[in-house]
Amino acid sequence: MHTLLPTGLDEEVELKEEPHIEFSGEEGMGRYLDLHPFYQRFINSKFGRQTDYAEYVSLAANFAEIPRSQRVSKAYREYLGSLLRYLESFYQRTQPLGNLQRIEDKVAADFDARFEAGSVAGWEDRGAGATSASKAAQQLDLDAFDSVEEVSTLGAEKLRDALAALGLKSGGTPQQRAERLMQTKGVPLSSLPKKLFARGAAPSDVQGAEEVQKQKAAAKEAARLEQRLLALCTALGSVLEDTRANVEKKQARTYEELKAEQEEQEQAEEPSDSDEEMTSSTTPSSCHWAGTANPSPTGSTSCMASTRSTTARFVETRHTGVVERLRGTSRKLGTRMACACWASQTTSASTRSPL
């Protein structure tokens, strides 16, 4: 039968084996997310900002905080892609019966139509430009300022936000930002030099037709990744909240408390004493330490004590008047034990007994 169906036994063994799922220590056997690699990438990139880890976890799917001029960059799209792959992997490991494809299909179903209609949040212009001249004029009233020095009194943060709203480069010192901002006073954005605009943030009337198409394609890809991430974060909402709470709890603990918790987790993973209990035959038996079993004046059937094993073994014994002492070794404790099962034999024929 085994020759005809050589894979039958293998399939049975595979069904009995428990699946081994890998989790990092930070993931806590699937209870929390490990976003540290993405956090480091975020705070060290142009599209990110300096923040603590707990806040990053809370804002992982809040794309509105990222400057629009950076959301069309290649670095930002690569960051979204790697974060998405990790969340998909975590979802599959923790929810093997969940339908990840259904989540993906729901996003893809009407994304193209929504994007072209300008109804995707943050991408109302469909990637044509960061802002229009009429909208930019409402960001900051430069008529109230007569010089660069007066504009610089707004502070570095406000100057950066004002430049980003116009799609202009927002780096440099406060003085440089103020000078750049004053160049927009009383003039349409389309008349400004292209070099003043951040990459992918210039209005369409400043760019060439080919560049506009490239920018729209990049914007659409970024928007699609954001929508997929948003849907997956919604599905993992409770895990995100637990992760944030766990991070805040750890931040409030001392080193000694964290070390004690780690030791408790390691002890909990060790096998309990019940795992090492010895199984024996249903035949009334007396178990002794190896080497202490006494010879039987009558027939005997010997058996081996087994621990944590389902493999059946057969030992052949003869009616010789001497108990054959078999030694078995426990996999965990290394205890050597022998079990002699006394049974009266009525025949001298060789017998086999399952162990």
Coordinates of C-alpha atoms in Angstrom, one line a residue:
M1 CA 0.0 0.0 0.0
H2 CA 2.8 2.3 0.8
T3 CA 4.4 1.5 -2.5
L4 CA 1.3 2.6 -4.3
L5 CA 0.8 5.7 -2.2
P6 CA 4.3 6.7 -1.2
T7 CA 3.3 10.2 -0.1
G8 CA 0.4 9.1 2.2
L9 CA 2.6 8.8 5.3
D10 CA 4.3 12.1 4.7
E11 CA 1.0 14.0 4.4
E12 CA -0.2 12.4 7.7
V13 CA 3.0 13.5 9.4
E14 CA 2.7 17.0 8.1
L15 CA -0.8 17.3 9.3
K16 CA 0.2 16.3 12.8
E17 CA 3.1 18.8 12.9
E18 CA 2.4 22.2 14.4
P19 CA 3.2 25.1 12.0
H20 CA 6.2 27.1 12.9
I21 CA 5.6 30.9 12.6
E22 CA 8.4 33.3 13.0
F23 CA 7.9 36.5 15.1
S24 CA 10.5 39.0 16.3
G25 CA 10.9 39.7 20.0
E26 CA 9.3 43.1 19.5
E27 CA 6.2 41.5 17.8
G28 CA 5.4 39.6 21.0
M29 CA 4.2 36.4 19.2
G30 CA 1.9 38.5 17.0
R31 CA 0.5 40.9 19.5
Y32 CA 2.4 44.0 18.4
L33 CA 3.9 45.5 15.3
D34 CA 7.6 46.0 14.9
L35 CA 7.8 49.3 13.1
H36 CA 11.3 50.4 14.2
P37 CA 13.0 50.0 10.8
F38 CA 10.3 52.2 9.2
Y39 CA 10.5 54.7 12.0
Q40 CA 14.2 55.1 11.5
R41 CA 13.7 55.5 7.8
F42 CA 11.0 58.1 8.4
I43 CA 12.9 60.4 10.8
N44 CA 16.0 60.3 8.6
S45 CA 14.3 61.1 5.3
K46 CA 13.2 64.4 3.7
F47 CA 9.6 63.5 3.7
G48 CA 9.7 62.7 7.5
R49 CA 10.4 64.6 10.6
Q50 CA 11.8 64.1 14.1
T51 CA 9.3 62.5 16.4
D52 CA 9.3 59.7 19.0
Y53 CA 8.4 56.2 18.3
A54 CA 5.0 56.2 20.1
E55 CA 3.8 59.2 18.0
Y56 CA 5.1 57.6 14.8
V57 CA 3.0 54.5 15.5
S58 CA -0.1 56.7 16.0
L59 CA 0.5 58.6 12.8
A60 CA 1.7 55.7 10.6
A61 CA -1.3 56.1 8.3
N62 CA -1.7 59.9 8.6
F63 CA -0.3 60.9 5.2
A64 CA -1.6 64.5 5.4
E65 CA 1.2 65.5 7.7
I66 CA 3.8 64.8 5.0
P67 CA 4.5 67.7 2.7
R68 CA 2.8 67.3 -0.6
S69 CA 6.0 68.1 -2.5
Q70 CA 7.6 65.0 -0.9
R71 CA 4.7 62.6 -1.5
V72 CA 5.5 62.3 -5.1
S73 CA 9.2 61.5 -4.5
K74 CA 10.7 58.1 -5.3
A75 CA 12.0 57.7 -1.8
Y76 CA 8.5 58.2 -0.4
R77 CA 7.0 55.6 -2.7
E78 CA 9.7 53.1 -1.8
Y79 CA 9.0 53.7 1.9
L80 CA 5.3 53.1 1.4
G81 CA 6.0 49.9 -0.6
S82 CA 8.3 48.4 2.1
L83 CA 5.9 49.3 4.9
L84 CA 3.0 47.8 3.0
R85 CA 4.9 44.5 2.4
Y86 CA 5.6 44.3 6.1
L87 CA 2.0 44.9 7.1
E88 CA 0.8 42.3 4.6
S89 CA 3.3 39.8 6.0
F90 CA 2.1 40.5 9.6
Y91 CA -1.5 40.1 8.6
Q92 CA -0.9 36.8 6.9
R93 CA 1.1 35.5 9.9
T94 CA -1.4 36.5 12.5
Q95 CA -4.6 36.0 10.6
P96 CA -4.0 33.0 8.3
L97 CA -7.8 32.6 7.8
G98 CA -8.2 36.3 6.9
N99 CA -8.8 37.3 3.3
L100 CA -6.1 39.8 2.4
Q101 CA -7.0 39.7 -1.3
R102 CA -10.5 40.9 -0.4
I103 CA -9.0 44.0 1.2
E104 CA -6.8 44.6 -1.9
D105 CA -9.7 44.1 -4.3
K106 CA -11.9 46.6 -2.4
V107 CA -9.3 49.3 -2.7
A108 CA -8.6 48.6 -6.4
A109 CA -12.3 48.4 -7.3
D110 CA -12.9 52.1 -7.6
F111 CA -9.5 53.7 -7.1
D112 CA -9.0 54.7 -10.7
A113 CA -12.4 56.4 -11.0
R114 CA -12.0 58.2 -7.7
F115 CA -8.5 59.4 -8.5
E116 CA -9.5 60.8 -11.9
A117 CA -12.5 62.5 -10.3
G118 CA -10.3 64.1 -7.7
S119 CA -12.0 62.5 -4.7
V120 CA -9.0 60.8 -3.2
A121 CA -8.1 62.7 -0.1
G122 CA -4.9 64.7 -0.5
W123 CA -4.8 64.2 -4.3
E124 CA -7.7 66.4 -5.4
D125 CA -5.6 67.9 -8.2
R126 CA -4.8 64.4 -9.5
G127 CA -1.1 65.2 -9.3
A128 CA -1.2 68.1 -11.6
G129 CA 0.6 70.4 -9.1
A130 CA 0.9 71.1 -5.5
T131 CA -1.4 74.1 -5.7
S132 CA -2.8 76.7 -8.0
A133 CA -2.0 80.3 -8.0
S134 CA -5.4 81.3 -6.7
K135 CA -5.2 78.9 -3.8
A136 CA -1.6 79.9 -3.0
A137 CA -2.6 83.5 -2.7
Q138 CA -4.8 82.6 0.2
Q139 CA -2.0 80.9 2.2
L140 CA -0.3 84.1 3.4
D141 CA -1.0 87.7 2.8
L142 CA 2.4 89.1 1.8
D143 CA 1.0 92.6 1.3
A144 CA 1.2 93.1 5.0
F145 CA 5.1 92.8 4.8
D146 CA 7.4 95.4 3.3
S147 CA 10.7 93.7 3.5
V148 CA 12.4 90.3 3.8
E149 CA 13.4 91.1 7.4
E150 CA 9.7 91.5 8.4
V151 CA 8.8 88.2 6.7
S152 CA 11.7 86.5 8.5
T153 CA 10.0 87.4 11.8
L154 CA 7.4 84.7 11.1
G155 CA 9.8 82.1 12.2
A156 CA 11.3 79.1 10.5
E157 CA 8.3 76.8 10.9
K158 CA 5.7 79.2 9.5
L159 CA 8.0 80.1 6.6
R160 CA 8.5 76.5 5.8
D161 CA 4.8 75.8 5.8
A162 CA 4.1 78.8 3.6
L163 CA 6.7 77.8 1.0
A164 CA 5.4 74.2 1.0
A165 CA 1.9 75.4 0.5
L166 CA 3.1 77.2 -2.7
G167 CA 5.0 74.2 -3.9
L168 CA 8.4 76.0 -3.4
K169 CA 11.5 74.6 -1.9
S170 CA 11.3 75.0 1.9
G171 CA 14.9 74.3 3.0
G172 CA 17.6 76.8 4.0
T173 CA 17.9 79.3 6.8
P174 CA 15.0 81.5 7.9
Q175 CA 16.6 84.4 5.9
Q176 CA 16.8 82.3 2.7
R177 CA 13.2 81.1 3.2
A178 CA 12.0 84.7 3.6
E179 CA 13.8 85.8 0.4
R180 CA 12.3 82.9 -1.5
L181 CA 8.8 83.7 -0.2
M182 CA 9.0 87.4 -1.1
Q183 CA 9.7 86.6 -4.7
T184 CA 6.1 85.4 -5.0
K185 CA 4.6 88.7 -3.8
G186 CA 2.4 90.2 -6.5
V187 CA 3.3 87.8 -9.3
P188 CA 1.7 84.6 -10.6
L189 CA 3.4 81.3 -9.8
S190 CA 3.7 80.5 -13.5
S191 CA 6.1 83.4 -13.9
L192 CA 8.5 82.2 -11.3
P193 CA 11.7 80.3 -12.3
K194 CA 11.2 76.5 -12.2
K195 CA 14.3 76.1 -10.0
L196 CA 12.4 77.7 -7.1
F197 CA 9.8 74.8 -7.0
A198 CA 10.2 71.6 -5.1
R199 CA 10.5 68.5 -7.3
G200 CA 7.0 67.5 -8.5
A201 CA 5.4 70.4 -6.8
A202 CA 5.3 73.0 -9.5
P203 CA 1.9 73.9 -11.0
S204 CA 1.2 72.4 -14.4
D205 CA 1.5 75.7 -16.2
V206 CA 5.1 75.9 -15.1
Q207 CA 6.1 72.4 -16.3
G208 CA 6.3 70.8 -19.7
A209 CA 3.7 68.4 -21.0
E210 CA 5.9 65.3 -20.7
E211 CA 7.0 66.3 -17.1
V212 CA 3.3 66.8 -16.1
Q213 CA 2.5 63.2 -17.3
K214 CA 5.4 61.8 -15.3
Q215 CA 4.3 63.7 -12.2
K216 CA 0.7 62.5 -12.6
A217 CA 1.9 58.9 -12.9
A218 CA 4.1 59.2 -9.8
A219 CA 1.3 60.9 -7.9
K220 CA -1.2 58.1 -8.8
E221 CA 1.2 55.4 -7.7
A222 CA 1.8 57.2 -4.4
A223 CA -2.0 57.7 -3.9
R224 CA -2.7 54.0 -4.6
L225 CA 0.0 52.9 -2.1
E226 CA -1.5 55.2 0.5
Q227 CA -5.0 53.9 0.0
R228 CA -3.8 50.3 0.3
L229 CA -1.9 51.1 3.5
L230 CA -4.9 52.9 4.9
A231 CA -7.1 49.9 4.3
L232 CA -4.6 47.5 5.9
C233 CA -4.1 49.7 8.9
T234 CA -7.9 49.8 9.4
A235 CA -7.9 46.0 9.4
L236 CA -5.1 46.0 11.9
G237 CA -6.5 48.8 14.0
S238 CA -6.6 46.9 17.3
V239 CA -3.0 45.8 16.8
L240 CA -1.8 49.3 16.1
E241 CA -3.6 50.6 19.2
D242 CA -2.0 47.8 21.3
T243 CA 1.4 48.5 19.8
R244 CA 1.1 52.2 20.8
A245 CA -0.1 51.4 24.3
N246 CA 2.8 48.8 24.7
V247 CA 5.4 51.4 23.6
E248 CA 4.1 54.0 26.0
K249 CA 4.1 51.5 28.8
K250 CA 7.7 50.5 28.1
Q251 CA 8.8 54.1 28.0
A252 CA 7.4 54.6 31.6
R253 CA 9.3 51.5 32.9
T254 CA 12.8 51.3 34.4
Y255 CA 15.5 49.1 33.1
E256 CA 15.1 46.6 36.0
E257 CA 11.3 46.3 35.2
L258 CA 12.0 45.6 31.6
K259 CA 14.6 43.0 32.4
A260 CA 12.2 41.2 34.8
E261 CA 9.5 41.2 32.2
Q262 CA 11.8 39.6 29.7
E263 CA 12.9 36.9 32.1
E264 CA 9.2 36.1 32.8
Q265 CA 8.5 35.7 29.1
E266 CA 11.5 33.4 28.7
Q267 CA 10.3 31.2 31.6
A268 CA 6.8 31.1 30.2
E269 CA 8.2 29.6 26.9
E270 CA 10.0 26.8 28.7
P271 CA 8.1 23.4 28.8
S272 CA 6.2 22.5 31.9
D273 CA 6.7 19.4 34.1
S274 CA 3.6 17.9 32.6
D275 CA 5.3 17.7 29.2
E276 CA 7.9 15.3 30.7
E277 CA 5.4 12.9 32.3
M278 CA 6.2 9.3 31.4
T279 CA 3.7 7.2 29.5
S280 CA 3.4 3.5 30.3
S281 CA 1.7 0.4 29.1
T282 CA -1.8 -0.5 30.3
T283 CA -0.4 -3.7 31.8
P284 CA 0.1 -3.4 35.5
S285 CA 3.8 -2.6 35.9
S286 CA 6.4 -1.5 38.3
C287 CA 9.0 1.1 37.2
H288 CA 12.5 1.2 38.6
W289 CA 15.6 3.2 37.9
A290 CA 17.7 1.6 35.2
G291 CA 19.6 -1.3 36.5
T292 CA 17.4 -2.1 39.5
A293 CA 14.8 -4.4 37.9
N294 CA 14.9 -7.9 39.3
P295 CA 14.8 -11.1 37.2
S296 CA 11.4 -12.7 36.9
P297 CA 11.1 -16.4 37.8
T298 CA 8.4 -16.8 35.2
G299 CA 7.8 -15.3 31.8
S300 CA 8.0 -11.6 31.3
T301 CA 7.2 -8.9 28.7
S302 CA 9.5 -5.9 28.7
C303 CA 8.5 -2.4 27.7
M304 CA 10.2 0.9 27.3
A305 CA 9.0 4.1 29.0
S306 CA 8.7 6.9 26.5
T307 CA 8.4 10.6 26.9
R308 CA 6.9 13.0 24.4
S309 CA 6.9 10.4 21.6
T310 CA 4.1 8.8 19.7
T311 CA 6.3 6.3 17.9
A312 CA 5.3 2.7 18.5
R313 CA 8.2 0.3 19.3
F314 CA 8.2 -3.5 19.4
V315 CA 10.4 -5.6 21.6
E316 CA 10.7 -9.3 21.2
T317 CA 11.1 -11.3 24.4
R318 CA 11.3 -15.0 25.1
H319 CA 10.1 -17.2 28.0
T320 CA 13.6 -17.4 29.5
G321 CA 12.9 -16.4 33.1
V322 CA 15.0 -13.2 32.8
V323 CA 13.6 -9.8 32.3
E324 CA 15.3 -7.9 29.5
R325 CA 16.0 -4.4 30.8
L326 CA 15.6 -1.7 28.2
R327 CA 16.8 1.8 28.8
G328 CA 15.0 4.8 27.3
T329 CA 16.4 8.3 27.4
S330 CA 14.1 11.4 28.0
R331 CA 14.8 14.0 25.4
K332 CA 14.5 16.9 27.8
L333 CA 15.8 15.8 31.2
G334 CA 18.2 13.1 30.1
T335 CA 16.8 10.7 32.7
R336 CA 17.5 7.1 32.0
M337 CA 14.7 4.8 33.1
A338 CA 13.6 1.2 32.6
C339 CA 10.2 -0.2 33.1
A340 CA 9.6 -3.9 33.6
C341 CA 6.0 -5.0 33.0
W342 CA 5.3 -8.3 34.8
A343 CA 3.0 -10.6 33.0
S344 CA 2.5 -14.3 33.3
Q345 CA 3.3 -16.2 30.1
T346 CA 1.4 -19.4 29.1
T347 CA 3.4 -20.3 26.2
S348 CA 7.1 -20.3 25.3
A349 CA 6.4 -18.9 21.8
S350 CA 7.9 -15.6 21.0
T351 CA 5.6 -12.6 21.3
R352 CA 5.6 -9.0 20.3
S353 CA 4.2 -6.2 22.5
P354 CA 3.7 -2.6 21.3
L355 CA 5.6 0.0 23.3

